[in-house]
XYZ file of C-alpha atoms in Angstrom:
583
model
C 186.464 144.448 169.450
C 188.290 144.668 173.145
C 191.421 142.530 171.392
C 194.549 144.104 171.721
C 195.019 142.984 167.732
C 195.550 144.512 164.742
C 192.587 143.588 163.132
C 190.353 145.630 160.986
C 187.076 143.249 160.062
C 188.266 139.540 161.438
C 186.222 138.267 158.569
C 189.053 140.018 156.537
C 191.510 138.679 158.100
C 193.067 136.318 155.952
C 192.717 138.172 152.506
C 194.484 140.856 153.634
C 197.111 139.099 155.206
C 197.266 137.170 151.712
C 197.346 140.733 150.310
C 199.980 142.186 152.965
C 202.257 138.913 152.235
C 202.241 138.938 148.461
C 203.089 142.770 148.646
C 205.984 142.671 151.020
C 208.119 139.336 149.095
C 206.468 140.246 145.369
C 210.141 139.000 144.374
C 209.129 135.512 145.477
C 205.950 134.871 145.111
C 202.375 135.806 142.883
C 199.193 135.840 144.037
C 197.457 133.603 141.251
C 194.806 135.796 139.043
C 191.990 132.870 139.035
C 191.926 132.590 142.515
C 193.240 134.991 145.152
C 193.422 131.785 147.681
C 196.297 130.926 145.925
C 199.834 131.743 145.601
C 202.780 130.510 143.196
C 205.963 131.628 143.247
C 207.985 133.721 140.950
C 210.079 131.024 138.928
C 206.881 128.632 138.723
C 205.603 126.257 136.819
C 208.739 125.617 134.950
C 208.550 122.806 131.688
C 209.405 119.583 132.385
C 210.004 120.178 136.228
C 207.504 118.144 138.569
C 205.216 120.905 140.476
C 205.422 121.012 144.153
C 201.898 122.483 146.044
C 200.911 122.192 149.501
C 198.318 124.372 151.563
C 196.486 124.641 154.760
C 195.266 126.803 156.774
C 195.990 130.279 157.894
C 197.243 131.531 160.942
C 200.512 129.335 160.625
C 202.558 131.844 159.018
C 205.103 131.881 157.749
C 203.217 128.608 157.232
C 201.679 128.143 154.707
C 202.192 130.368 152.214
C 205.792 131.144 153.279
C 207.501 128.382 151.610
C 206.929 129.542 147.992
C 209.626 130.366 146.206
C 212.585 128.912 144.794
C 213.613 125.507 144.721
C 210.638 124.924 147.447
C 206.554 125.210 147.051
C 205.379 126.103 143.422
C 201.652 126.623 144.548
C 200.164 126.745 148.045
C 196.511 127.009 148.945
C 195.052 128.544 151.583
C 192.334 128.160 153.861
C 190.315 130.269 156.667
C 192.303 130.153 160.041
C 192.916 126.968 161.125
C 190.757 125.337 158.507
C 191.542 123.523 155.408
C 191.611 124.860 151.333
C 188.592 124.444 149.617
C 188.801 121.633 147.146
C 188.721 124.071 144.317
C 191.950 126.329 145.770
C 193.653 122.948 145.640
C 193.292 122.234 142.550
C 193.806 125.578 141.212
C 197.332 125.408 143.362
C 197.745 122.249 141.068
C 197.449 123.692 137.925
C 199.345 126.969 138.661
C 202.494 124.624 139.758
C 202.196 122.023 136.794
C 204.956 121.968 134.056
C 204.005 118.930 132.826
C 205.626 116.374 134.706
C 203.079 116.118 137.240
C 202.305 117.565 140.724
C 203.444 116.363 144.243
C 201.015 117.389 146.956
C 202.441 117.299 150.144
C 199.866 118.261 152.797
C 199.387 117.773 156.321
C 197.300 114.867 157.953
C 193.758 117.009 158.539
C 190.347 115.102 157.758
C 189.631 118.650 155.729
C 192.367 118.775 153.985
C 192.247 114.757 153.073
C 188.814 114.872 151.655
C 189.763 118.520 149.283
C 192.942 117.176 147.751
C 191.695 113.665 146.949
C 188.908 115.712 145.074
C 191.227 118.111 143.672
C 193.305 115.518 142.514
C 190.554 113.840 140.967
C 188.960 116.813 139.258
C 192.745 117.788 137.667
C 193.496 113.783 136.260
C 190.507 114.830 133.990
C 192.718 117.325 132.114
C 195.930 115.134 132.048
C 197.884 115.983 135.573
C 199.301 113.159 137.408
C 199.107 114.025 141.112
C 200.968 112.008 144.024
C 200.768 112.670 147.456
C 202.349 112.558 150.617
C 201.116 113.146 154.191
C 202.704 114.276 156.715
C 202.507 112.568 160.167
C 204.929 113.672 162.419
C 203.183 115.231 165.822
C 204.513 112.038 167.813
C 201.652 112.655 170.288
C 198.680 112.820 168.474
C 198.891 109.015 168.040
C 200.825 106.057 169.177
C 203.606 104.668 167.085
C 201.547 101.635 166.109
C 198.736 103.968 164.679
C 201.267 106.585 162.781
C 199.140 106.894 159.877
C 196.749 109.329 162.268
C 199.497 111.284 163.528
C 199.186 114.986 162.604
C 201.063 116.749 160.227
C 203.228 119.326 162.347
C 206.094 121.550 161.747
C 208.292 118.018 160.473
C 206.080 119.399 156.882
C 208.802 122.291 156.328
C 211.397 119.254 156.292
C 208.998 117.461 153.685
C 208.567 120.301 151.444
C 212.337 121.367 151.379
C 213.669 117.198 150.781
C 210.409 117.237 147.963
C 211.078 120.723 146.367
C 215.627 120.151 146.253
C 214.477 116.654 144.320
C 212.024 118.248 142.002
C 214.778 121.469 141.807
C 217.652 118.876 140.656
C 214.797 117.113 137.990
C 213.634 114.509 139.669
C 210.317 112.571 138.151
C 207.539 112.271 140.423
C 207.718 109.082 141.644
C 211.788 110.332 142.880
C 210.365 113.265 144.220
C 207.212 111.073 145.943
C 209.677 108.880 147.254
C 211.806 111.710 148.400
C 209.272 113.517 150.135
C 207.822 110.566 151.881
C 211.150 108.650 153.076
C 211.553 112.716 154.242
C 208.266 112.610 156.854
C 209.220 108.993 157.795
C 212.408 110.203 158.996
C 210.868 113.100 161.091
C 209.262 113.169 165.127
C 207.392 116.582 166.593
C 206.360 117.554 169.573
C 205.119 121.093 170.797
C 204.864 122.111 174.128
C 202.243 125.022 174.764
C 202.697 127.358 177.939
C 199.749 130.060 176.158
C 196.404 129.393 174.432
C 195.650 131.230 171.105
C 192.345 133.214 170.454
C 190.783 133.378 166.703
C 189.619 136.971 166.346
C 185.926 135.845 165.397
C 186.069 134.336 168.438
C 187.240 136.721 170.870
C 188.980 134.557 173.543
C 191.028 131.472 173.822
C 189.640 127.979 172.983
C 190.646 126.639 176.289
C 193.032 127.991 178.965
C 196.428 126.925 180.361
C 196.739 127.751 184.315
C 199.524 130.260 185.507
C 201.866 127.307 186.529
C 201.365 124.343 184.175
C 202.038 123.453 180.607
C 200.239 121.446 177.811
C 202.907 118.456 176.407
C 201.831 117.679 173.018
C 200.118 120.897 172.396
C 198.162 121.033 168.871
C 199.065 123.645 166.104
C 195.254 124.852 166.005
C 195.095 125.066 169.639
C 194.109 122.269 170.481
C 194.934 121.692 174.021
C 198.093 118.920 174.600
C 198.010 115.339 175.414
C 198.429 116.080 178.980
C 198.786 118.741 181.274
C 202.169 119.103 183.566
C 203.653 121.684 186.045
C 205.838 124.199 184.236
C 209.503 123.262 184.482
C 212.403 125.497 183.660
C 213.637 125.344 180.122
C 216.156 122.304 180.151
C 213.851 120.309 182.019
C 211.336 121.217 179.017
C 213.948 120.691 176.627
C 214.890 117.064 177.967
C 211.318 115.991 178.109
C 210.622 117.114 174.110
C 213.868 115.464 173.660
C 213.292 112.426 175.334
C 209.256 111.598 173.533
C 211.245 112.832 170.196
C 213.923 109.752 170.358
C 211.720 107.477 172.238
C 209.490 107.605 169.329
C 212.658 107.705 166.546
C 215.049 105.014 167.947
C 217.642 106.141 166.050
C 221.168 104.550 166.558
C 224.375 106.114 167.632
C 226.127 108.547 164.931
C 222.749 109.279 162.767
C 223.128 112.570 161.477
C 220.255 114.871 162.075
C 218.223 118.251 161.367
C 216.813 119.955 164.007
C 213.920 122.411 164.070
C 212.913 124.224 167.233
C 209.963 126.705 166.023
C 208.222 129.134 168.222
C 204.115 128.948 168.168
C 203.843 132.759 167.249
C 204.240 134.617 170.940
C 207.165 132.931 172.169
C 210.401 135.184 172.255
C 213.626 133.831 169.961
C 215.759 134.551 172.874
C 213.651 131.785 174.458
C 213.328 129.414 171.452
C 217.220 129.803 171.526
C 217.580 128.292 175.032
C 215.370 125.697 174.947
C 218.005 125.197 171.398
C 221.268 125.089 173.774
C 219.611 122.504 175.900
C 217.825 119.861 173.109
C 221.076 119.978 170.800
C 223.150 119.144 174.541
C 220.635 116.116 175.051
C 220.449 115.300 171.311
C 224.492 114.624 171.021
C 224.220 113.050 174.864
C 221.957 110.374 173.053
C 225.131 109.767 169.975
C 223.069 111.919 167.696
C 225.014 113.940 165.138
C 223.530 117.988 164.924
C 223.701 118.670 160.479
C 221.587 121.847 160.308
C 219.474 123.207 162.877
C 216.673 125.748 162.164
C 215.896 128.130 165.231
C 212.879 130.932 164.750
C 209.089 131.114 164.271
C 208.713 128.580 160.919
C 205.522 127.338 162.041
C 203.003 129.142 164.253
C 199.623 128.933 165.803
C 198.888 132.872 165.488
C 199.700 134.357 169.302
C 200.444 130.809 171.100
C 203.015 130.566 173.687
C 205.444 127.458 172.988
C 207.666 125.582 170.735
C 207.571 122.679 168.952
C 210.537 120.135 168.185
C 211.414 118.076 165.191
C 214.138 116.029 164.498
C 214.394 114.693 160.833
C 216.771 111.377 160.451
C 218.973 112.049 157.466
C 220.882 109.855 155.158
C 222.962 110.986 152.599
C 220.345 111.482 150.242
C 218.394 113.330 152.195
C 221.535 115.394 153.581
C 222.527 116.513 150.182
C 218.713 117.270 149.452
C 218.653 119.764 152.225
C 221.216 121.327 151.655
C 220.898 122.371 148.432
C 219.994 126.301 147.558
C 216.672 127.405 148.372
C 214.933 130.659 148.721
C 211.415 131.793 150.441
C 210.320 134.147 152.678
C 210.094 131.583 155.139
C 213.124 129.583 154.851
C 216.747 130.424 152.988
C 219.062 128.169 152.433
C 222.204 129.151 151.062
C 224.292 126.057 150.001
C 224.695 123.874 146.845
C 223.337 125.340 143.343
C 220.455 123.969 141.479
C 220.810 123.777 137.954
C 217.741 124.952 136.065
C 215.321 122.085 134.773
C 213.345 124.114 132.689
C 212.393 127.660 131.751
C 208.926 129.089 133.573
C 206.217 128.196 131.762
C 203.542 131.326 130.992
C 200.854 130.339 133.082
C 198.375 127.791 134.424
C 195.723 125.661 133.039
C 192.014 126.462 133.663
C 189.044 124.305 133.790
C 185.723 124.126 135.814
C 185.186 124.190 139.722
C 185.979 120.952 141.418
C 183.676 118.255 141.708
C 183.610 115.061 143.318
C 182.883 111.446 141.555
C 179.708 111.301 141.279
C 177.718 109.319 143.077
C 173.680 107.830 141.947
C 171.522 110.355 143.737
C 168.280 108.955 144.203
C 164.863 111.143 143.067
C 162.273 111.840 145.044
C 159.152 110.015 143.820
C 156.159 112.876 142.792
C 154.128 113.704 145.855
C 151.011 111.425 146.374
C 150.006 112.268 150.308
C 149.029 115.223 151.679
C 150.371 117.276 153.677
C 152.641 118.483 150.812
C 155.788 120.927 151.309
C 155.207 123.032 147.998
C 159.172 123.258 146.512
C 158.449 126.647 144.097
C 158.810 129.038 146.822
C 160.557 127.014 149.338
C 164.249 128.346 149.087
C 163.032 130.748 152.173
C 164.097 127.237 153.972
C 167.768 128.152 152.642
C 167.117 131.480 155.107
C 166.231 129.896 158.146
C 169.313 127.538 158.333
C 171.261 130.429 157.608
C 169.221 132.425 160.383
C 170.192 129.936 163.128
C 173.744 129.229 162.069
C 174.468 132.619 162.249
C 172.723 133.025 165.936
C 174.854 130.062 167.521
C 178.446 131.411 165.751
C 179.726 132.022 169.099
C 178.279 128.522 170.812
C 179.618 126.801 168.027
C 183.113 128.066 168.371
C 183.018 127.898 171.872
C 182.621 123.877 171.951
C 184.867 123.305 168.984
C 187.669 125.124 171.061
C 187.165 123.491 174.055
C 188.527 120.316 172.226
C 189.286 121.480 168.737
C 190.517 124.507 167.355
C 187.579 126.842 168.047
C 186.731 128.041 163.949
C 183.759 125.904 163.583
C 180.843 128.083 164.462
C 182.954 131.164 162.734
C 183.365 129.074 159.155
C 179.654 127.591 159.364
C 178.322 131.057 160.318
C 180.797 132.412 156.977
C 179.471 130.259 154.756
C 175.714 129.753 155.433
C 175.686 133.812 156.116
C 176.892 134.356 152.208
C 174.540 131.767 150.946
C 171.620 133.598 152.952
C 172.978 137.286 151.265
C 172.871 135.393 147.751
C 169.358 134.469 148.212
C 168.002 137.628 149.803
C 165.311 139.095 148.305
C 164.665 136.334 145.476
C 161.439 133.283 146.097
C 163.188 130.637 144.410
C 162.984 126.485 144.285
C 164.114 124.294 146.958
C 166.541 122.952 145.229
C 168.249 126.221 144.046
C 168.491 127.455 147.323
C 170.277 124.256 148.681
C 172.670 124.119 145.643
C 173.639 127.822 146.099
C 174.118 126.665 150.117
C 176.422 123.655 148.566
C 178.060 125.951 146.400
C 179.087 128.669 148.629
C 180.456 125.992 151.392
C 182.763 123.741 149.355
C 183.983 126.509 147.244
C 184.733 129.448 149.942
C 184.811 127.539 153.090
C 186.840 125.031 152.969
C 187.578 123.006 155.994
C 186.063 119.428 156.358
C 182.777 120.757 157.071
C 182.849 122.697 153.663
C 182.847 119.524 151.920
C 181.171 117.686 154.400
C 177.856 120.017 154.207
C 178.517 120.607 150.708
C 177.860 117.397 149.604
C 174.774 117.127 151.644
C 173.096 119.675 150.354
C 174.057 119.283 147.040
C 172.829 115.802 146.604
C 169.421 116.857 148.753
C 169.471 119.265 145.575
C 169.520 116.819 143.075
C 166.673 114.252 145.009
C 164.109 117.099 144.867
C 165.196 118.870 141.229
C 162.464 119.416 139.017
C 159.555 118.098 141.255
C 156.437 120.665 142.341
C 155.952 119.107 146.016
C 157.500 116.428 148.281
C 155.325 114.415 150.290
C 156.503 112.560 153.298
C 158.256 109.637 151.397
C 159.656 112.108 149.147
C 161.555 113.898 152.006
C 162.600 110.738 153.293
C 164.346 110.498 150.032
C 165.853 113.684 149.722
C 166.856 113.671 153.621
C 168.997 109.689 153.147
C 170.588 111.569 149.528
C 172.016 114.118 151.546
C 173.181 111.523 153.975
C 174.581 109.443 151.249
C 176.333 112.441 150.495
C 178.190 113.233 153.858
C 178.730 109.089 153.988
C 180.588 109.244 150.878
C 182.650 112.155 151.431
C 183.705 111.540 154.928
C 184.609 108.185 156.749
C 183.194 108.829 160.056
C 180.708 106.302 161.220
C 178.115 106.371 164.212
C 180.260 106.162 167.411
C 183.344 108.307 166.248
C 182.069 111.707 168.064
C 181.197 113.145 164.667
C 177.737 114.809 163.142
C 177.333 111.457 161.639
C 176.135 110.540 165.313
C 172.828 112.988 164.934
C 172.702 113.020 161.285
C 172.187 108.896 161.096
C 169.392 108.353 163.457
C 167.986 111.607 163.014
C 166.917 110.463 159.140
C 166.329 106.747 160.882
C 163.680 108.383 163.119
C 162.150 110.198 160.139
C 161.707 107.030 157.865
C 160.413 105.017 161.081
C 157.699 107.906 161.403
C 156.606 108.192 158.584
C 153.260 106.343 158.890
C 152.311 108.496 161.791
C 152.378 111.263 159.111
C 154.968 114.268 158.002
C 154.801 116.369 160.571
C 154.777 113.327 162.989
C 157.801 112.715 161.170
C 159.429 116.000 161.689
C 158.711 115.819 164.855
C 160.660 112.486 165.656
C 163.868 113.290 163.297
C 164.246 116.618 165.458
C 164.065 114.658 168.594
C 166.000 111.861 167.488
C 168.937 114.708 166.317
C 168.834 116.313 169.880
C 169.907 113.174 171.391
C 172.302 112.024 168.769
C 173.987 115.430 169.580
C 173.746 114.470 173.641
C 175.277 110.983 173.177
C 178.179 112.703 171.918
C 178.754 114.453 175.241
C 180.251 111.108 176.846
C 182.096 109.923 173.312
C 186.240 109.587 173.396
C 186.943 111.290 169.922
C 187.922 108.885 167.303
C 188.239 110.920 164.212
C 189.499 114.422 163.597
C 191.450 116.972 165.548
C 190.270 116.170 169.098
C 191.033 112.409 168.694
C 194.490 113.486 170.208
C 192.794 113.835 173.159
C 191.931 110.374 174.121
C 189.962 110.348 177.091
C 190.025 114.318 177.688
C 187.353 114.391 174.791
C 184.800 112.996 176.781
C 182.551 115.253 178.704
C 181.969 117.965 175.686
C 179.211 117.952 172.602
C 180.903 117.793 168.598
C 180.463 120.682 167.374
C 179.579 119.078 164.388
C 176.823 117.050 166.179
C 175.654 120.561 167.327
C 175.491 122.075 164.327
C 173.911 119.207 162.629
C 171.123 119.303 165.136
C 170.534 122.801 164.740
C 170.606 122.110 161.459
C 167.845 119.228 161.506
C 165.878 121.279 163.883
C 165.268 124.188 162.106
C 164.848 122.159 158.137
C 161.705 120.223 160.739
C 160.228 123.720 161.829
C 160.650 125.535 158.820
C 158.928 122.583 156.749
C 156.474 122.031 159.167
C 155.322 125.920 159.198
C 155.002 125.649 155.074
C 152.967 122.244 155.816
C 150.212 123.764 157.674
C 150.166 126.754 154.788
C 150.179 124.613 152.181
């Protein structure tokens, strides 16, 4: 591979880290036998206790699977690097962790992990389990103050899960623990500063660099670059600046007692974390700030990144007892006040059916009346050539997701379409079998927000064209706005917000406005129309997603998700119009 990494096959990667982990704290934690992208810990569910699940994705550790254990995460679900839990894992984490009393999921602010628990959540009330939620939104710089609700979810989640997991541990009913949890985020500020970029092994080299010299303030936890780039300083200087954006931000008045987390990004030594320690608790009492607990290691990491984040969490009594109640994981230990038991553990989870999402009317295509005709019985070779050219732009994918994002896009799309291809190799099927196994494949394994996202699209393209012989050019039109219903409905990303909702919408425009000229006039103009949707995105400020932290530093780069879309578009118009003129 030329990466000095101990890596065997990077696709790999996270199973057997999953595999490794469960193996080396088996005292702690499970891995859960319906679904090896989940774990529970030892002394879950328990009757009558409310459940507490989280997940994310991997390279975090000991985030997230760390923080199972006792008297802190039931279930956690977890995704490819850097990319959220499929919907399914989610609610499989929900289940594992329910005794009954209902299930707090408290998850970080990611549009991927958004759209899979709200369909988790939806797909588990069907069998009886009340889910609440709480997101965390704590990265001060990913957001102004006046527009907290798009903050991030940083390492201030640790805090939420410990406040959330003590009130559940002392019997709390969901709405306490709910409360708990959230009035537990509310009272917590983050910011990382990055001095090292991170490189997903797929990938092969970092997502963006950081010059000998300078530093990133407000550095991502997917390695994202910061908010702005500054001259390194020497540790207290870097230590007054986190401290000073951390209480501009919080406002907190004189004698508020406080936690205090200073975690390392996963290549930073403790020795340094430690300084940088001596120097933010100095600034934090200078300000009439009161030091309860601090918390000084690597508790939440961004694989081999050099830096460290901050995070202050605001504590009131409440909250003060709360964390410092007993609590056991392989992440974090507390050793303070007992819990009495709520109830014994339970023997297992619940099972039921793979996640779905509400429903929405998917339109049929009418029965083809026009010629040309795209014959559907031996179409699923159509399924092949997306796959083809997903696959052969992995590494251009990744490479413009990291230059603003966190560089796993082309390395999740290339996963999942690459599987669906393997499924359907070998066998001349329908059109619509090979875009459900396609759907299938990306919202169950992949995860992310482009798992659903794609998912969705193809599945409901599925369902327009289901049971007809041929589409003609009025038909595809139909199939083509059904699969852009579905991305509409499953995302909120409108035309303008840097997202593949910028190619996707006037691509099918083009097609519908063409469609007199004729279907492969039609083709022609929805490939053309894609290619520049993907262009305009080049000059776009980011407004939704991870690389809306950027601002301004957004502009100048593609969306990956644009670019995949387009490639996407492109190749459905070539392979269609090659069984057109065969037909």
């Amino acid at each position: 591979m030329g990466l000095q990494r101990f890596v065997n096959d990077p696709d790999d990667l996270v199973d057997e880290t999953v595999a490794g982990f469960v193996k080396a704290h088996g005292d702690l934690l499970r891995k859960d036998p319906a679904n090896p992208r989940v774990v529970v810990s030892r002394f879950a569910p328990q009757d009558g206790k409310v459940g507490i699940v989280t997940g994310g994705g991997s390279g975090h550790e000991p985030a997230f699977i760390g923080y199972a254990g006792r008297h802190l995460l039931d279930a956690v679900a977890i995704g490819e690097l850097f990319s959220s839990p499929t919907a399914k894992s989610f609610a499989d984490a929900i289940r594992a962790a329910d005794g009954g009393a209902g299930v707090a999921v408290l998850y970080g602010n990611y549009a991927g992990d958004n759209m899979n628990v709200k369909m988790a959540a939806t797909d588990v009330a069907a069998e009886g389990i009340e889910v609440a939620t709480v997101v965390a939104n704590d990265d001060v710089c990913s957001a102004p103050l006046s527009e907290r609700a798009k903050r991030r979810g940083v390492a201030g989640e640790i805090f939420m899960w410990k406040i959330g997991g003590a009130k559940a541990a002392l019997g709390g009913t969901l709405a306490e623990v709910h409360a708990a949890a959230q009035a537990a985020i509310d009272a917590c500020r983050s910011v990382g500063v990055g001095l090292g970029p991170c490189t997903l092994p797929a990938v092969g080299h970092p997502n963006f660099q950081i010059a000998p010299g300078t530093m990133e303030v407000g550095i991502g936890h997917h390695g994202e670059p910061g908010a702005r780039i500054e001259l390194l300083k020497t540790a207290d200087h870097v230590a007054d600046d986190m401290v000073q954006i951390v209480m501009d931000d919080h406002a907190l008045p004189e004698g508020t007692e406080v936690a205090v987390m200073v975690s390392g990004l996963g290549a930073t030594p403790v020795n340094e974390l430690y300084v940088l320690y001596d120097r933010i608790e100095t600034g934090l009492e200078g300000a009439g700030l009161r030091v309860h607990r601090a918390f000084v290691g690597n508790y939440f990491t961004s694989l081999e990144m050099v830096g460290a984040t901050l995070t202050v969490m605001a504590l009131d009594e409440d909250r003060k007892a709360l964390l410092d109640l007993d609590c056991a994981s392989p992440g974090l230990t507390v050793v303070g006040a007992a819990v009495p038991p709520v109830g014994v553990v339970a023997p297992g989870p619940r099972r039921t059916a793979a996640v779905g999402r509400a429903d929405i009317q998917t339109p049929r295509a009418p029965e083809a009346v026009g010629s040309p005709r795209l014959v559907l019985g031996t179409a699923s070779g159509i399924v092949g050539d997306l796959a083809a050219v997903i696959v052969a732009n992995k590494s251009h994918l990744s490479e413009i997701d990291g230059l603003i994002g966190d560089g796993d896009h082309g390395i999740n799309m290339a996963k999942g379409f690459g599987r669906a291809a393997e499924r359907l190799a070998g066998q001349e099927g329908t059109l619509d079998a090979g875009l459900s196994v396609l759907s299938d494949v990306l919202m169950s394994e992949i995860g992310g927000s482009m798992g659903p996202l794609y998912g969705f699209m193809f599945r409901d393209m599925a369902r327009a064209v289901e049971g007809r012989d041929a589409l003609d050019a009025v038909g595809f039109a139909v199939m083509l706005r059904a699969g852009l219903e579905g991305v509409s409905t499953t995302g909120a990303a409108k035309v303008g917000d840097k997202t593949l909702m910028d190619c996707l919408v006037p691509a099918v425009a083009a097609f519908d406005a063409a469609i007199p000229h004729g279907f492969p006039a039609a083709l022609a103009a929805m490939a053309k129309a894609a290619r520049q949707g993907r262009d305009s995105t080049v000059d776009m400020v980011a407004r939704l997603g991870r690389a809306a932290r950027l601002g301004e530093r957004s502009r100048g780069v593609p969306d990956a998700g644009a670019t995949s879309c387009c490639l996407i578009l492109e190749t459905l118009g070539d392979s269609v119009a090659r069984r057109l003129s065969q037909a």
